[in-house]
Amino acid sequence: MSGARRAPRTALVVGGGISGLVAARDLAARGLRVTLVEAADHLGGAVGAHEVAGLVLDSGAESFATRSPAVPDLLAELGLAGRVVHPNRTGSWLYLPEGAVPAPSSGVLGIPADPTAPRLRAALGRAGVLRASLDRRLPAFVGTTEASLGGLVRARMGDRVLERLVAPFTAGVHSAHPDDLDVDAVAPGLRRALREHGSLGAAAAALRLASPAGANVAGLRGGMNALSEALVHDLEEAGVKLVTDHDVIALDRDPRRDGWMVIQRQPRHGDKTAVARGELLVVATDGPTAVRLLAGHHETLQRFAPEAGPQVALATLVVDEPRLDGAPRGTGLLVSEDVRRVRAKALTHATAKWEWVREAAGPGRHVLRLSYGRAQADASAVPPEVSLPDDQLIRLALSDASTLMGVPLRPRQLVGADVVRWQSALPRAGVGHARRVAEFRRAVAELPDALAVGGWLAGTGLASVVADTRSQVRARLAAAGVPEASDPARPTRAPSSTRRKD
Ligand SMILES: Cc1cc2nc3c(=O)[nH]c(=O)nc-3n(C[C@H](O)[C@H](O)[C@H](O)COP(=O)(O)OP(=O)(O)OC[C@H]3O[C@@H](n4cnc5c(N)ncnc54)[C@H](O)[C@@H]3O)c2cc1C
């Protein structure tokens, strides 16, 4: 890009998930006139709401990692700091082939800070505990050259910790086995902490302690969907043009205005072909879509085509069962891949985890959220449970919930249920991911005034997505010569304030 060009005054954001909304907010705050185009009929992507049995609940993300200040800072800017809540400290469980056992109560990603803790004996057995405790005696460098999370855990704590504690965790959160996950992408800072503290357990404890209140995650009273809602409200106030229901199928250079334009949109309703434009382009979609939209503009981008994450389905059940009041499995369970009699990969007992959900549901009524969709050997295959029709998946979820909670749940106790399906929403951060992301970003930086953001680049999770999107936007604006705003937290009101849904 030549330094002689004037700084962009308009921006086009494609994709209205959290990364697109945050990018639009920060661009508007720097005085750019922003148009955001989203394929779905709602904004927020994986952070949204649904109503089940009269309760408004999160349909996707329900919490954020507290390891960085990124999400708390954004919430404070949006006036939501007072709604931050922490989950109940009733602990969580694992479901192994022999049944339910308590999960580690310290550490990160299922890696225990202290593998000799009595609560882990059932999961690890005597031999497993002995092997894991070797971690404290091995030299600090052992495992630090492993690229995968699985390699690192196996080298330090052995197979039992890996398969019985860490693998259920990564299956639930990343839909992948630890051997297939890039350690730096899913556990930033873990290898450095290992070198500093001398053992993996101490490194996991240090990362956990770095989180405020010692908790790994926090949420919002009323649900994380309040974040999407507040961002959308703020963008409307700032005059950002929000266009929903338009699936962007191609992007091109705008020959008249030295910018970018959506040359073809495929409206779900009607056949309008209105064109959105902007001098600065931010692609904030899932990975395969971003590569498809940008590949025509740079010959090397095509080879970065990322693996689509597996399809996942969330079945939310609202049941009347006072025996669940005592939270028999704490905040919920992660299910080991070796378990055959349960198909869910995780269950969240939302009324035990979040006080606000318990209060909203009332005595004896419980919200159980089961997730389906394990990674398949063939990444393009749809996991069999995910392809079940909703009513069958709900029946399966009720049966799985009975097994996992150890309390029989009958169809007549079900007062409401809903199934939400997500595609490509949990991108896989395979080994070498961090390097591929850096290469992809270098190639995008060679395009005129273009940027790509989102979970597939930043790593899954709101903490990563928010932090990365903001730093990428900041760096791009600096490179493009856009002056710093006096108060970056407040979007400047720009002209053109219509919200279109055409
Ligand atoms: C079920 C589920 C539960 C989760 N739970 C948590 C949690 O508890 N805590 C946590 O931190 N993280 C959680 N996550 C992960 C977190 O939600 C995501 O990492 C984050 O929301 C990703 O934001 P994003 O903007 O990158 O992507 P998305 O939210 O996927 O947004 C991308 C947007 O781009 C749009 N788009 C795609 N193609 C086009 C196109 N051609 N034209 C226009 N628009 C397009 C999509 O419709 C979508 O709205 C969860 C994810 C899922 C799916």
XYZ file of C-alpha atoms and ligand atoms in Angstrom:
555
model
C 0.000 0.000 0.000
C 1.388 3.399 -0.915
C 1.858 5.960 1.871
C 0.579 8.658 -0.503
C -3.009 7.313 -0.487
C -5.494 9.094 1.706
C -6.796 7.256 4.768
C -10.043 5.304 4.222
C -13.225 7.011 5.344
C -15.653 4.147 4.807
C -15.577 0.470 5.728
C -17.405 -2.672 4.651
C -17.676 -5.472 7.230
C -18.826 -8.889 5.998
C -20.187 -11.101 8.791
C -22.099 -9.960 11.869
C -20.886 -12.367 14.556
C -19.056 -10.945 17.559
C -15.889 -10.308 15.545
C -17.783 -8.391 12.843
C -19.773 -6.390 15.396
C -16.664 -5.512 17.407
C -14.749 -4.571 14.248
C -17.643 -2.347 13.128
C -17.750 -0.716 16.558
C -14.038 0.080 16.592
C -14.093 1.348 13.010
C -17.051 3.634 13.737
C -15.267 4.870 16.878
C -12.433 6.008 14.639
C -14.816 8.028 12.494
C -15.310 5.647 9.559
C -18.725 5.266 7.947
C -19.415 1.546 8.272
C -21.742 -0.881 6.475
C -22.024 -4.400 7.918
C -23.568 -7.214 5.860
C -24.737 -10.428 7.559
C -26.137 -13.564 5.914
C -28.484 -14.581 8.731
C -31.650 -12.781 9.779
C -30.050 -11.889 13.120
C -26.741 -10.438 14.290
C -24.371 -11.915 16.862
C -23.490 -15.218 15.147
C -22.765 -17.849 17.798
C -23.785 -15.433 20.581
C -27.573 -15.310 20.560
C -30.751 -16.121 22.460
C -33.630 -18.576 22.245
C -36.723 -19.073 24.354
C -37.413 -22.451 25.926
C -40.402 -23.006 28.224
C -40.706 -19.243 28.684
C -37.045 -18.802 29.647
C -34.739 -16.635 27.515
C -31.462 -18.538 27.357
C -28.235 -18.437 25.378
C -28.515 -20.388 22.132
C -24.713 -20.569 21.665
C -21.902 -19.166 23.815
C -22.910 -18.796 27.478
C -19.665 -17.599 29.080
C -16.265 -16.051 28.394
C -12.776 -16.965 29.550
C -11.458 -14.559 32.173
C -7.779 -15.140 31.358
C -7.579 -11.789 29.562
C -9.243 -8.403 30.147
C -10.533 -8.285 26.551
C -14.167 -9.225 27.203
C -14.466 -7.428 30.587
C -13.103 -4.226 28.976
C -15.619 -4.460 26.141
C -18.462 -5.166 28.581
C -17.453 -2.116 30.625
C -17.477 0.073 27.498
C -20.978 -1.193 26.733
C -22.250 -0.541 30.265
C -22.600 -4.260 31.013
C -19.910 -4.579 33.709
C -22.563 -4.649 36.445
C -24.123 -7.758 34.896
C -20.984 -9.931 35.030
C -21.595 -13.084 37.081
C -19.450 -16.060 38.006
C -20.603 -19.672 37.833
C -21.395 -21.513 41.052
C -18.398 -23.294 42.486
C -20.009 -26.684 42.749
C -17.343 -28.248 40.508
C -17.902 -30.320 37.394
C -17.771 -34.021 36.552
C -16.506 -36.383 33.906
C -18.389 -39.314 32.481
C -15.984 -42.195 31.837
C -16.806 -45.765 30.682
C -17.144 -46.797 34.354
C -19.481 -43.894 35.199
C -19.422 -40.341 36.579
C -16.321 -39.099 38.433
C -15.376 -35.596 39.675
C -13.303 -33.492 37.250
C -10.187 -31.549 38.266
C -11.168 -28.468 40.233
C -7.985 -26.562 39.419
C -5.830 -26.048 36.346
C -6.871 -25.381 32.752
C -8.180 -27.420 29.792
C -8.651 -30.422 32.068
C -4.936 -30.378 32.991
C -4.922 -30.727 36.791
C -2.795 -28.361 38.883
C -2.354 -31.271 41.307
C -2.858 -34.720 39.759
C -2.495 -36.324 43.206
C -5.657 -34.564 44.511
C -7.985 -37.180 46.120
C -10.896 -36.101 43.885
C -8.965 -37.352 40.816
C -8.228 -40.863 42.111
C -11.378 -42.282 40.594
C -10.565 -40.875 37.162
C -6.848 -41.696 37.075
C -6.410 -44.812 39.211
C -3.234 -45.447 41.228
C -0.981 -46.016 38.231
C -2.327 -42.920 36.492
C -1.700 -40.740 39.558
C 1.851 -42.095 39.892
C 2.649 -41.417 36.245
C 1.114 -37.939 36.393
C 3.104 -37.007 39.493
C 6.321 -37.577 37.493
C 5.542 -34.166 35.989
C 7.001 -32.532 39.102
C 10.288 -34.365 38.756
C 10.874 -34.157 35.009
C 13.195 -31.381 33.750
C 11.214 -28.280 32.696
C 12.164 -28.639 29.017
C 10.411 -32.015 28.631
C 7.377 -31.499 26.393
C 8.125 -27.891 25.498
C 8.974 -28.771 21.903
C 5.680 -30.662 21.372
C 3.456 -28.831 18.893
C 0.204 -30.517 19.920
C -1.571 -30.204 23.240
C -1.774 -34.011 23.357
C 1.987 -34.412 22.876
C 2.720 -31.970 25.684
C 0.310 -33.545 28.195
C 1.399 -37.100 27.337
C 5.083 -36.209 27.760
C 4.540 -34.599 31.159
C 1.604 -36.403 32.797
C 1.021 -39.547 30.744
C -1.847 -41.148 28.825
C -4.381 -41.377 31.641
C -4.437 -37.618 32.261
C -4.543 -37.082 28.520
C -7.371 -39.490 27.654
C -9.488 -39.230 30.801
C -9.171 -35.583 31.814
C -7.966 -33.500 28.874
C -9.549 -35.304 25.885
C -13.141 -34.998 27.222
C -12.474 -31.305 27.782
C -11.174 -30.576 24.275
C -13.921 -32.725 22.709
C -16.478 -30.556 24.488
C -14.886 -27.178 23.797
C -12.948 -27.657 20.545
C -14.643 -30.765 19.093
C -11.213 -32.345 18.661
C -8.732 -34.701 20.334
C -5.761 -32.957 22.042
C -3.379 -34.665 19.578
C -5.072 -32.665 16.810
C -4.872 -29.296 18.553
C -2.080 -26.736 18.323
C -0.948 -26.108 21.890
C -0.227 -22.408 21.333
C -3.608 -21.847 19.699
C -5.727 -23.493 22.419
C -3.537 -22.813 25.462
C -1.679 -19.561 24.829
C 1.078 -19.048 27.383
C 1.070 -22.654 28.639
C 4.473 -23.602 27.229
C 6.018 -20.385 28.533
C 4.504 -20.981 31.983
C 5.890 -24.538 31.943
C 9.399 -23.232 31.307
C 8.958 -20.636 34.078
C 7.332 -22.847 36.709
C 9.064 -26.137 35.977
C 6.031 -28.449 35.766
C 2.842 -28.674 33.710
C 0.705 -28.785 36.865
C 2.279 -25.565 38.168
C 1.898 -23.967 34.724
C -1.810 -24.894 34.619
C -2.264 -23.528 38.146
C -0.501 -20.272 37.216
C -2.737 -19.766 34.191
C -5.797 -20.433 36.317
C -4.650 -18.029 39.043
C -4.092 -15.314 36.467
C -7.887 -15.244 36.004
C -9.770 -12.867 38.261
C -11.581 -14.612 41.126
C -9.651 -17.774 40.276
C -12.508 -18.792 37.992
C -11.843 -19.762 34.390
C -15.026 -18.250 33.068
C -17.675 -15.653 33.771
C -21.031 -14.885 32.207
C -23.680 -12.197 32.136
C -26.905 -12.083 34.128
C -29.508 -12.691 31.435
C -26.978 -14.488 29.238
C -24.119 -13.672 26.886
C -26.728 -12.795 24.254
C -26.873 -9.409 26.041
C -23.432 -8.718 24.542
C -24.706 -9.076 20.966
C -27.759 -7.021 21.815
C -25.692 -4.210 23.349
C -23.242 -4.178 20.442
C -26.067 -3.968 17.905
C -27.739 -1.194 19.878
C -24.467 0.734 20.017
C -23.825 0.315 16.299
C -27.300 1.599 15.512
C -26.630 4.599 17.743
C -23.335 5.196 15.959
C -25.054 5.205 12.570
C -23.556 1.957 11.295
C -25.628 0.550 8.456
C -26.624 -3.011 9.421
C -27.814 -5.206 6.568
C -29.080 -8.661 7.566
C -30.404 -11.559 5.465
C -27.777 -11.067 2.756
C -25.408 -13.888 2.022
C -22.328 -12.267 0.454
C -21.247 -14.562 -2.326
C -18.495 -12.464 -3.928
C -16.394 -9.373 -3.280
C -14.730 -7.202 -5.852
C -12.717 -4.031 -6.086
C -14.812 -0.932 -6.643
C -13.330 0.653 -9.791
C -14.935 4.034 -9.114
C -14.066 4.599 -5.496
C -10.842 2.723 -4.893
C -12.500 0.441 -2.364
C -14.328 -2.849 -2.028
C -17.849 -3.821 -2.898
C -20.242 -6.687 -2.508
C -20.904 -7.340 -6.170
C -23.493 -10.000 -5.666
C -25.618 -10.722 -2.729
C -28.122 -13.465 -2.582
C -31.073 -12.160 -0.679
C -33.046 -14.932 0.951
C -36.197 -12.926 0.258
C -36.900 -11.219 -3.066
C -34.309 -10.607 -5.721
C -32.812 -7.235 -4.909
C -29.166 -6.847 -5.781
C -28.239 -3.737 -3.841
C -24.492 -3.266 -3.525
C -22.613 -2.420 -0.323
C -19.286 -0.608 -0.554
C -16.416 0.456 1.650
C -12.823 1.593 1.205
C -11.615 -0.673 3.992
C -12.785 -4.305 3.943
C -13.132 -6.500 7.036
C -14.058 -10.119 6.379
C -15.467 -11.515 9.638
C -17.069 -14.752 8.447
C -16.139 -18.382 9.127
C -12.846 -19.572 7.592
C -14.017 -21.402 4.453
C -16.206 -18.413 3.494
C -13.423 -15.885 4.149
C -11.000 -17.827 1.959
C -13.616 -18.178 -0.778
C -14.365 -14.442 -0.741
C -10.721 -13.330 -0.726
C -8.989 -16.028 -2.782
C -9.771 -14.396 -6.124
C -7.752 -11.353 -5.066
C -4.492 -13.056 -4.078
C -3.218 -16.202 -5.679
C -1.738 -17.740 -2.540
C -4.845 -17.334 -0.356
C -6.606 -20.374 -1.802
C -4.121 -22.763 -0.227
C -5.108 -21.634 3.269
C -8.602 -23.110 2.903
C -9.238 -24.217 6.516
C -10.928 -27.413 7.577
C -14.559 -26.700 8.391
C -15.258 -27.500 12.054
C -17.736 -30.309 12.737
C -21.429 -29.566 12.821
C -22.714 -29.354 16.365
C -26.208 -29.458 17.816
C -27.281 -28.179 21.210
C -30.370 -29.737 22.764
C -31.781 -27.669 25.623
C -34.220 -29.418 27.941
C -36.322 -27.795 30.640
C -37.478 -30.460 33.104
C -39.406 -30.559 36.353
C -37.362 -32.750 38.708
C -36.725 -31.587 42.300
C -34.074 -34.296 42.722
C -31.830 -32.174 40.506
C -31.973 -29.287 43.033
C -28.932 -30.751 44.812
C -26.843 -30.507 41.593
C -25.733 -34.158 41.631
C -23.150 -33.506 38.878
C -22.181 -29.959 39.876
C -22.270 -27.569 36.934
C -22.261 -30.443 34.435
C -20.218 -33.176 32.806
C -17.854 -33.782 29.920
C -18.200 -37.209 28.347
C -15.212 -39.354 27.389
C -15.130 -40.534 23.777
C -14.820 -44.125 25.040
C -18.326 -44.044 26.513
C -20.754 -45.980 24.304
C -24.072 -45.673 26.133
C -24.254 -41.871 25.882
C -24.014 -39.944 22.604
C -23.787 -36.406 24.026
C -20.265 -35.012 24.379
C -21.146 -32.627 27.204
C -23.992 -31.614 29.494
C -24.317 -28.250 31.238
C -26.659 -28.105 34.217
C -27.474 -24.437 33.628
C -29.694 -24.032 36.704
C -26.852 -25.345 38.879
C -24.165 -23.346 37.096
C -25.805 -19.913 36.910
C -27.768 -18.398 39.781
C -29.772 -16.166 37.422
C -31.006 -19.200 35.451
C -32.021 -20.957 38.697
C -33.950 -17.877 39.833
C -35.622 -17.501 36.443
C -36.637 -21.194 36.306
C -37.993 -21.407 39.855
C -37.886 -24.282 42.380
C -37.709 -27.835 41.058
C -37.382 -26.740 37.414
C -34.079 -27.365 35.643
C -32.328 -26.395 32.443
C -30.021 -29.039 30.971
C -28.034 -28.281 27.843
C -26.549 -31.234 25.964
C -24.125 -30.856 23.067
C -23.726 -33.299 20.206
C -21.248 -33.561 17.354
C -17.880 -35.149 17.948
C -15.122 -34.643 15.387
C -15.344 -37.359 12.707
C -12.408 -39.106 11.058
C -13.754 -37.661 7.806
C -13.986 -33.950 8.675
C -16.751 -33.352 6.115
C -19.016 -36.100 7.556
C -22.036 -35.002 9.590
C -21.973 -36.620 13.061
C -24.897 -39.105 13.107
C -26.708 -37.607 16.128
C -26.551 -34.130 14.601
C -28.491 -35.313 11.556
C -31.392 -36.652 13.670
C -34.669 -34.719 13.367
C -35.298 -32.413 16.334
C -37.882 -34.638 18.069
C -35.586 -37.670 17.950
C -32.597 -35.674 19.169
C -34.687 -34.376 22.078
C -35.677 -37.952 23.003
C -32.024 -39.002 22.829
C -31.026 -35.982 24.953
C -33.573 -36.876 27.635
C -32.245 -40.416 27.811
C -28.601 -39.211 27.852
C -29.444 -36.667 30.574
C -30.972 -39.414 32.752
C -27.798 -41.497 32.449
C -25.415 -38.608 32.981
C -27.271 -37.066 35.930
C -28.023 -40.459 37.526
C -31.676 -39.415 37.874
C -34.361 -40.953 35.613
C -36.107 -38.252 33.555
C -39.436 -39.142 31.897
C -41.016 -37.432 28.842
C -43.863 -36.149 31.052
C -41.317 -34.172 33.115
C -40.179 -32.290 30.020
C -41.785 -28.840 30.027
C -39.916 -27.491 27.022
C -37.068 -28.273 24.627
C -35.233 -26.744 21.697
C -32.495 -27.795 19.305
C -30.012 -25.290 17.855
C -27.582 -26.404 15.153
C -24.269 -24.741 14.359
C -22.154 -25.265 11.291
C -18.436 -24.354 11.047
C -18.872 -22.558 14.355
C -16.096 -24.362 16.223
C -13.150 -24.152 13.843
C -10.393 -26.666 14.436
C -7.055 -25.205 15.552
C -4.986 -28.114 14.180
C -1.242 -28.464 14.626
C 0.558 -25.692 12.710
C -2.533 -23.471 13.011
C -0.637 -20.506 14.483
C 1.889 -20.565 11.614
C -0.811 -20.900 8.934
C -2.746 -17.994 10.447
C 0.365 -15.791 10.356
C 0.972 -16.693 6.680
C -2.669 -16.089 5.779
C -2.584 -12.714 7.469
C 0.593 -11.723 5.658
C -1.112 -12.520 2.340
C -4.269 -10.565 3.270
C -2.102 -7.604 4.322
C -0.843 -7.451 0.726
C -4.393 -6.721 -0.480
C -5.352 -3.059 -0.526
C -7.060 -2.082 2.759
C -8.349 -5.553 3.664
C -8.447 -7.479 6.910
C -9.775 -10.849 8.035
C -10.859 -11.515 11.626
C -12.888 -14.107 13.528
C -12.678 -17.226 15.642
C -11.137 -19.336 12.887
C -8.065 -17.058 12.978
C -8.061 -15.895 16.599
C -8.939 -19.258 18.174
C -12.340 -20.371 19.439
C -13.836 -18.401 22.316
C -14.954 -14.861 22.967
C -11.782 -13.864 24.855
C -9.601 -14.722 21.851
C -12.011 -13.338 19.267
C -12.557 -9.977 20.960
C -8.872 -9.379 21.791
C -7.646 -10.378 18.365
C -10.299 -8.464 16.406
C -9.565 -5.257 18.280
C -5.808 -5.511 17.891
C -6.106 -6.381 14.186
C -8.416 -3.436 13.506
C -6.151 -1.089 15.453
C -3.069 -2.216 13.539
C -4.816 -1.957 10.154
C -6.094 1.544 10.861
C -2.631 2.639 11.986
C -1.142 1.207 8.775
C -3.815 3.003 6.738
C -3.041 6.316 8.449
C -6.405 6.764 10.206
C -5.897 9.178 13.117
C -6.410 7.952 16.696
C -9.833 8.764 18.175
C -9.939 10.971 21.253
C -12.097 8.423 23.106
C -11.871 5.010 21.433
C -14.567 3.569 23.702
C -17.268 5.779 22.193
C -18.264 5.256 18.583
C -18.507 8.618 16.821
C -21.888 9.225 15.314
C -21.544 9.015 11.553
C -24.150 10.102 8.996
C -26.464 7.511 7.393
C -28.241 5.818 10.255
C -30.657 3.442 8.610
C -30.860 -0.186 9.579
C -31.858 -2.042 6.462
C -33.348 -5.475 6.247
C -33.971 -5.715 2.533
C -22.654 -23.806 20.530
C -21.494 -22.914 20.848
C -21.178 -22.632 22.170
C -20.106 -21.807 22.464
N -19.831 -21.516 23.762
C -18.856 -20.637 24.050
C -18.670 -20.196 25.391
O -19.411 -20.589 26.307
N -17.653 -19.311 25.638
C -16.866 -18.806 24.625
O -15.984 -17.989 24.897
N -17.044 -19.185 23.341
C -18.023 -20.076 23.039
N -18.231 -20.436 21.749
C -17.345 -19.894 20.716
C -17.679 -18.442 20.380
O -19.065 -18.283 20.362
C -17.080 -18.106 19.032
O -15.660 -18.304 19.065
C -17.346 -16.669 18.586
O -18.682 -16.282 18.841
C -17.026 -16.561 17.113
O -17.346 -15.285 16.641
P -17.092 -14.952 15.115
O -17.605 -13.584 14.880
O -15.689 -15.232 14.755
O -17.928 -16.048 14.296
P -19.482 -16.313 14.165
O -20.204 -16.071 15.417
O -19.582 -17.664 13.545
O -19.947 -15.199 13.123
C -19.684 -15.273 11.746
C -20.835 -14.586 11.055
O -20.558 -14.493 9.662
C -21.766 -14.697 8.973
N -21.476 -15.096 7.603
C -20.909 -16.248 7.176
N -20.844 -16.245 5.832
C -21.350 -15.072 5.420
C -21.529 -14.487 4.137
N -21.176 -15.113 3.012
N -22.100 -13.267 4.055
C -22.472 -12.589 5.176
N -22.312 -13.109 6.423
C -21.757 -14.332 6.532
C -22.457 -15.795 9.776
O -23.837 -15.858 9.496
C -22.145 -15.370 11.196
O -23.134 -14.527 11.735
C -19.315 -21.272 21.417
C -19.639 -21.545 20.085
C -20.715 -22.346 19.799
C -21.064 -22.609 18.374
